[in-house]
Amino acid sequence: MRVTRQELLRICPGYPQRRIDEDVRVLNEWAPRFEINTSLRMAHFIAQCAHESGGFQYVAEIASGAAYDTGKLAAKLGNTPEKDGDGQKYKGRGYIQITGKANYKAYRDSGFCNGDVVAHPEWLSNSPGRMKSAMWYWWSHGCNKLADADDIRTITKRINGGMNGFADRQYYLRRAKRIFMI
């Protein structure tokens, strides 16, 4: 399953022109390795990324990340809960908004990451990291099987931890299915 620039623009008309060609290249190069290799899997993947990134507008979380600095949430994300700063350093980045030091480490250690994103977390905002890290997260969290079952609810929970933005995710999925003739 290969995706074209025109298809992405039809699914998400506001896709930033300055990034789309590079993102299409990375998506088509890496999707087979992450088994995003059917129209239904690709439709679900693009829908989740489109929502998480505000229509591919944002490659880093808008919020500062301070909410992830201390306390139980910080510990759950692998941030150092006694120390301010990890939340901001490891805030959500990439098209799936990978969040927390534990997730950055897991991606770095996955064999798919080129370089140390723990030392340089901003790399997830750049290419190829913004798209490739999203595909890794999708694959490593079992979303391909869920896409095969057309289970947008469980996919959303795996990506988001809840149902935040569910209607928007459904909107993008309907568009992607129409474009991919599913």
PDB file of C-alpha atoms in Angstrom:
ATOM      1  CA  MET A   1       0.000   0.000   0.000  1.00  0.00           C
ATOM      2  CA  ARG A   2       1.578   3.231  -1.156  1.00  0.00           C
ATOM      3  CA  VAL A   3       0.125   6.650  -0.426  1.00  0.00           C
ATOM      4  CA  THR A   4       0.361   9.641  -2.731  1.00  0.00           C
ATOM      5  CA  ARG A   5       0.626  13.310  -1.934  1.00  0.00           C
ATOM      6  CA  GLN A   6      -2.759  13.856  -3.563  1.00  0.00           C
ATOM      7  CA  GLU A   7      -4.409  11.198  -1.383  1.00  0.00           C
ATOM      8  CA  LEU A   8      -3.032  12.728   1.803  1.00  0.00           C
ATOM      9  CA  LEU A   9      -4.218  16.158   0.719  1.00  0.00           C
ATOM     10  CA  ARG A  10      -7.695  14.805  -0.018  1.00  0.00           C
ATOM     11  CA  ILE A  11      -7.848  13.209   3.441  1.00  0.00           C
ATOM     12  CA  CYS A  12      -6.349  16.222   5.171  1.00  0.00           C
ATOM     13  CA  PRO A  13      -6.586  19.339   2.942  1.00  0.00           C
ATOM     14  CA  GLY A  14      -4.642  21.492   5.399  1.00  0.00           C
ATOM     15  CA  TYR A  15      -1.540  19.274   5.355  1.00  0.00           C
ATOM     16  CA  PRO A  16       1.446  21.659   5.473  1.00  0.00           C
ATOM     17  CA  GLN A  17       3.023  21.973   2.021  1.00  0.00           C
ATOM     18  CA  ARG A  18       6.495  22.354   3.542  1.00  0.00           C
ATOM     19  CA  ARG A  19       6.363  18.816   4.995  1.00  0.00           C
ATOM     20  CA  ILE A  20       4.089  16.706   2.832  1.00  0.00           C
ATOM     21  CA  ASP A  21       6.565  15.459   0.213  1.00  0.00           C
ATOM     22  CA  GLU A  22       9.099  14.342   2.804  1.00  0.00           C
ATOM     23  CA  ASP A  23       6.366  12.743   4.940  1.00  0.00           C
ATOM     24  CA  VAL A  24       4.987  10.813   1.943  1.00  0.00           C
ATOM     25  CA  ARG A  25       8.507   9.562   1.195  1.00  0.00           C
ATOM     26  CA  VAL A  26       9.083   8.389   4.786  1.00  0.00           C
ATOM     27  CA  LEU A  27       5.592   6.898   5.047  1.00  0.00           C
ATOM     28  CA  ASN A  28       6.012   4.867   1.873  1.00  0.00           C
ATOM     29  CA  GLU A  29       9.533   3.762   2.782  1.00  0.00           C
ATOM     30  CA  TRP A  30       8.742   2.633   6.333  1.00  0.00           C
ATOM     31  CA  ALA A  31       5.076   1.567   6.334  1.00  0.00           C
ATOM     32  CA  PRO A  32       5.868  -1.944   5.002  1.00  0.00           C
ATOM     33  CA  ARG A  33       8.404  -2.500   7.797  1.00  0.00           C
ATOM     34  CA  PHE A  34       5.744  -1.613  10.358  1.00  0.00           C
ATOM     35  CA  GLU A  35       3.181  -3.772   8.528  1.00  0.00           C
ATOM     36  CA  ILE A  36       0.947  -0.804   7.710  1.00  0.00           C
ATOM     37  CA  ASN A  37       0.416  -2.560   4.428  1.00  0.00           C
ATOM     38  CA  THR A  38      -3.320  -2.627   3.725  1.00  0.00           C
ATOM     39  CA  SER A  39      -5.721   0.145   2.853  1.00  0.00           C
ATOM     40  CA  LEU A  40      -7.642  -0.328   6.100  1.00  0.00           C
ATOM     41  CA  ARG A  41      -4.506  -0.209   8.259  1.00  0.00           C
ATOM     42  CA  MET A  42      -3.295   2.890   6.426  1.00  0.00           C
ATOM     43  CA  ALA A  43      -6.690   4.595   6.751  1.00  0.00           C
ATOM     44  CA  HIS A  44      -6.748   4.032  10.508  1.00  0.00           C
ATOM     45  CA  PHE A  45      -3.102   5.088  10.909  1.00  0.00           C
ATOM     46  CA  ILE A  46      -3.579   8.324   8.979  1.00  0.00           C
ATOM     47  CA  ALA A  47      -6.813   9.107  10.842  1.00  0.00           C
ATOM     48  CA  GLN A  48      -5.136   8.770  14.234  1.00  0.00           C
ATOM     49  CA  CYS A  49      -2.090  10.798  13.168  1.00  0.00           C
ATOM     50  CA  ALA A  50      -4.289  13.490  11.631  1.00  0.00           C
ATOM     51  CA  HIS A  51      -6.184  13.960  14.865  1.00  0.00           C
ATOM     52  CA  GLU A  52      -3.158  13.756  17.174  1.00  0.00           C
ATOM     53  CA  SER A  53      -1.264  16.351  15.122  1.00  0.00           C
ATOM     54  CA  GLY A  54      -4.125  18.753  14.430  1.00  0.00           C
ATOM     55  CA  GLY A  55      -4.319  17.813  10.767  1.00  0.00           C
ATOM     56  CA  PHE A  56      -0.544  17.312  10.545  1.00  0.00           C
ATOM     57  CA  GLN A  57      -0.034  20.931  11.645  1.00  0.00           C
ATOM     58  CA  TYR A  58       1.786  20.129  14.890  1.00  0.00           C
ATOM     59  CA  VAL A  59       4.853  17.982  15.353  1.00  0.00           C
ATOM     60  CA  ALA A  60       5.121  18.802  19.066  1.00  0.00           C
ATOM     61  CA  GLU A  61       2.510  19.154  21.751  1.00  0.00           C
ATOM     62  CA  ILE A  62       1.233  22.719  22.063  1.00  0.00           C
ATOM     63  CA  ALA A  63       1.211  22.574  25.875  1.00  0.00           C
ATOM     64  CA  SER A  64       4.525  23.044  27.658  1.00  0.00           C
ATOM     65  CA  GLY A  65       4.623  19.520  29.067  1.00  0.00           C
ATOM     66  CA  ALA A  66       4.788  20.812  32.650  1.00  0.00           C
ATOM     67  CA  ALA A  67       1.806  18.611  33.525  1.00  0.00           C
ATOM     68  CA  TYR A  68       4.123  15.610  33.012  1.00  0.00           C
ATOM     69  CA  ASP A  69       6.873  16.939  35.318  1.00  0.00           C
ATOM     70  CA  THR A  70       5.913  15.582  38.718  1.00  0.00           C
ATOM     71  CA  GLY A  71       3.542  13.198  40.443  1.00  0.00           C
ATOM     72  CA  LYS A  72       1.904   9.931  39.403  1.00  0.00           C
ATOM     73  CA  LEU A  73       1.546  10.848  35.735  1.00  0.00           C
ATOM     74  CA  ALA A  74       5.237  11.715  35.525  1.00  0.00           C
ATOM     75  CA  ALA A  75       6.184   8.376  37.047  1.00  0.00           C
ATOM     76  CA  LYS A  76       3.823   6.492  34.697  1.00  0.00           C
ATOM     77  CA  LEU A  77       5.533   8.157  31.711  1.00  0.00           C
ATOM     78  CA  GLY A  78       9.016   7.358  33.012  1.00  0.00           C
ATOM     79  CA  ASN A  79       9.797  10.966  33.844  1.00  0.00           C
ATOM     80  CA  THR A  80      11.664  11.716  37.048  1.00  0.00           C
ATOM     81  CA  PRO A  81       8.785  12.684  39.396  1.00  0.00           C
ATOM     82  CA  GLU A  82      11.005  14.431  41.938  1.00  0.00           C
ATOM     83  CA  LYS A  83      12.594  16.709  39.384  1.00  0.00           C
ATOM     84  CA  ASP A  84      11.001  19.387  37.225  1.00  0.00           C
ATOM     85  CA  GLY A  85      11.906  19.416  33.560  1.00  0.00           C
ATOM     86  CA  ASP A  86      11.395  15.901  32.180  1.00  0.00           C
ATOM     87  CA  GLY A  87       7.771  16.671  31.316  1.00  0.00           C
ATOM     88  CA  GLN A  88       8.797  19.597  29.158  1.00  0.00           C
ATOM     89  CA  LYS A  89      11.782  17.786  27.696  1.00  0.00           C
ATOM     90  CA  TYR A  90       9.766  14.662  26.799  1.00  0.00           C
ATOM     91  CA  LYS A  91       6.422  16.230  25.926  1.00  0.00           C
ATOM     92  CA  GLY A  92       4.419  14.784  23.042  1.00  0.00           C
ATOM     93  CA  ARG A  93       6.248  14.832  19.702  1.00  0.00           C
ATOM     94  CA  GLY A  94       5.786  13.290  16.289  1.00  0.00           C
ATOM     95  CA  TYR A  95       2.494  12.635  14.565  1.00  0.00           C
ATOM     96  CA  ILE A  96       1.263  10.333  17.346  1.00  0.00           C
ATOM     97  CA  GLN A  97       2.648  12.641  20.039  1.00  0.00           C
ATOM     98  CA  ILE A  98       4.941  10.154  21.782  1.00  0.00           C
ATOM     99  CA  THR A  99       5.077  11.362  25.381  1.00  0.00           C
ATOM    100  CA  GLY A 100       7.356  10.629  28.342  1.00  0.00           C
ATOM    101  CA  LYS A 101      10.929   9.549  28.835  1.00  0.00           C
ATOM    102  CA  ALA A 102       9.955   5.852  28.948  1.00  0.00           C
ATOM    103  CA  ASN A 103       8.414   6.057  25.459  1.00  0.00           C
ATOM    104  CA  TYR A 104      11.370   8.023  24.089  1.00  0.00           C
ATOM    105  CA  LYS A 105      13.725   5.354  25.496  1.00  0.00           C
ATOM    106  CA  ALA A 106      11.604   2.532  24.085  1.00  0.00           C
ATOM    107  CA  TYR A 107      11.689   4.105  20.630  1.00  0.00           C
ATOM    108  CA  ARG A 108      15.431   4.792  20.865  1.00  0.00           C
ATOM    109  CA  ASP A 109      16.073   1.170  21.865  1.00  0.00           C
ATOM    110  CA  SER A 110      13.674  -0.344  19.300  1.00  0.00           C
ATOM    111  CA  GLY A 111      16.209  -0.715  16.512  1.00  0.00           C
ATOM    112  CA  PHE A 112      14.130   1.586  14.300  1.00  0.00           C
ATOM    113  CA  CYS A 113      15.466   4.864  15.661  1.00  0.00           C
ATOM    114  CA  ASN A 114      18.621   6.374  14.231  1.00  0.00           C
ATOM    115  CA  GLY A 115      20.230   8.385  16.980  1.00  0.00           C
ATOM    116  CA  ASP A 116      19.566   9.169  20.610  1.00  0.00           C
ATOM    117  CA  VAL A 117      16.144  10.809  20.936  1.00  0.00           C
ATOM    118  CA  VAL A 118      16.493  10.734  24.725  1.00  0.00           C
ATOM    119  CA  ALA A 119      19.461  13.099  24.462  1.00  0.00           C
ATOM    120  CA  HIS A 120      17.840  14.976  21.557  1.00  0.00           C
ATOM    121  CA  PRO A 121      14.043  14.721  21.975  1.00  0.00           C
ATOM    122  CA  GLU A 122      13.468  17.469  19.409  1.00  0.00           C
ATOM    123  CA  TRP A 123      14.480  14.959  16.703  1.00  0.00           C
ATOM    124  CA  LEU A 124      10.955  13.489  16.938  1.00  0.00           C
ATOM    125  CA  SER A 125       9.663  16.795  15.574  1.00  0.00           C
ATOM    126  CA  ASN A 126      11.818  16.502  12.460  1.00  0.00           C
ATOM    127  CA  SER A 127      11.926  14.095   9.540  1.00  0.00           C
ATOM    128  CA  PRO A 128      12.112  11.166   9.523  1.00  0.00           C
ATOM    129  CA  GLY A 129      11.363  11.012  13.273  1.00  0.00           C
ATOM    130  CA  ARG A 130       7.926  12.626  13.235  1.00  0.00           C
ATOM    131  CA  MET A 131       6.449   9.970  10.910  1.00  0.00           C
ATOM    132  CA  LYS A 132       8.679   7.008  11.696  1.00  0.00           C
ATOM    133  CA  SER A 133       8.148   7.265  15.467  1.00  0.00           C
ATOM    134  CA  ALA A 134       4.372   7.345  14.883  1.00  0.00           C
ATOM    135  CA  MET A 135       4.571   4.170  12.801  1.00  0.00           C
ATOM    136  CA  TRP A 136       6.732   2.474  15.456  1.00  0.00           C
ATOM    137  CA  TYR A 137       4.297   3.431  18.241  1.00  0.00           C
ATOM    138  CA  TRP A 138       1.348   2.189  16.158  1.00  0.00           C
ATOM    139  CA  TRP A 139       3.071  -1.127  15.406  1.00  0.00           C
ATOM    140  CA  SER A 140       4.490  -1.683  18.896  1.00  0.00           C
ATOM    141  CA  HIS A 141       1.064  -1.112  20.478  1.00  0.00           C
ATOM    142  CA  GLY A 142      -0.689  -3.697  18.313  1.00  0.00           C
ATOM    143  CA  CYS A 143      -2.780  -1.269  16.288  1.00  0.00           C
ATOM    144  CA  ASN A 144      -2.521  -3.206  13.004  1.00  0.00           C
ATOM    145  CA  LYS A 145      -4.696  -6.059  14.340  1.00  0.00           C
ATOM    146  CA  LEU A 146      -7.183  -3.543  15.677  1.00  0.00           C
ATOM    147  CA  ALA A 147      -7.301  -1.798  12.305  1.00  0.00           C
ATOM    148  CA  ASP A 148      -7.931  -5.162  10.632  1.00  0.00           C
ATOM    149  CA  ALA A 149     -10.994  -5.461  12.883  1.00  0.00           C
ATOM    150  CA  ASP A 150     -11.936  -1.834  12.055  1.00  0.00           C
ATOM    151  CA  ASP A 151     -11.898  -1.133  15.816  1.00  0.00           C
ATOM    152  CA  ILE A 152     -11.407   2.628  16.009  1.00  0.00           C
ATOM    153  CA  ARG A 153     -12.478   2.740  19.680  1.00  0.00           C
ATOM    154  CA  THR A 154      -9.721   0.467  20.951  1.00  0.00           C
ATOM    155  CA  ILE A 155      -7.158   2.058  18.620  1.00  0.00           C
ATOM    156  CA  THR A 156      -8.067   5.479  20.025  1.00  0.00           C
ATOM    157  CA  LYS A 157      -7.599   4.201  23.591  1.00  0.00           C
ATOM    158  CA  ARG A 158      -4.196   2.733  22.687  1.00  0.00           C
ATOM    159  CA  ILE A 159      -3.048   5.944  21.034  1.00  0.00           C
ATOM    160  CA  ASN A 160      -4.645   8.474  23.372  1.00  0.00           C
ATOM    161  CA  GLY A 161      -5.226   6.594  26.616  1.00  0.00           C
ATOM    162  CA  GLY A 162      -8.892   7.604  26.404  1.00  0.00           C
ATOM    163  CA  MET A 163     -11.447   8.764  23.894  1.00  0.00           C
ATOM    164  CA  ASN A 164     -10.246  12.346  23.438  1.00  0.00           C
ATOM    165  CA  GLY A 165     -11.156  13.675  19.992  1.00  0.00           C
ATOM    166  CA  PHE A 166     -13.077  10.550  19.001  1.00  0.00           C
ATOM    167  CA  ALA A 167     -15.450  12.352  16.610  1.00  0.00           C
ATOM    168  CA  ASP A 168     -12.487  13.974  14.840  1.00  0.00           C
ATOM    169  CA  ARG A 169     -10.746  10.605  14.493  1.00  0.00           C
ATOM    170  CA  GLN A 170     -13.945   9.159  12.999  1.00  0.00           C
ATOM    171  CA  TYR A 171     -14.130  12.084  10.568  1.00  0.00           C
ATOM    172  CA  TYR A 172     -10.594  11.476   9.290  1.00  0.00           C
ATOM    173  CA  LEU A 173     -11.199   7.735   9.101  1.00  0.00           C
ATOM    174  CA  ARG A 174     -14.327   8.229   6.967  1.00  0.00           C
ATOM    175  CA  ARG A 175     -12.362  10.504   4.620  1.00  0.00           C
ATOM    176  CA  ALA A 176      -9.456   8.039   4.377  1.00  0.00           C
ATOM    177  CA  LYS A 177     -11.770   5.109   3.701  1.00  0.00           C
ATOM    178  CA  ARG A 178     -13.474   7.056   0.940  1.00  0.00           C
ATOM    179  CA  ILE A 179     -10.129   8.010  -0.651  1.00  0.00           C
ATOM    180  CA  PHE A 180      -8.765   4.440  -0.375  1.00  0.00           C
ATOM    181  CA  MET A 181     -12.093   3.018  -1.604  1.00  0.00           C
ATOM    182  CA  ILE A 182     -12.736   0.872   1.458  1.00  0.00           C
TER     183      ILE A 182
END
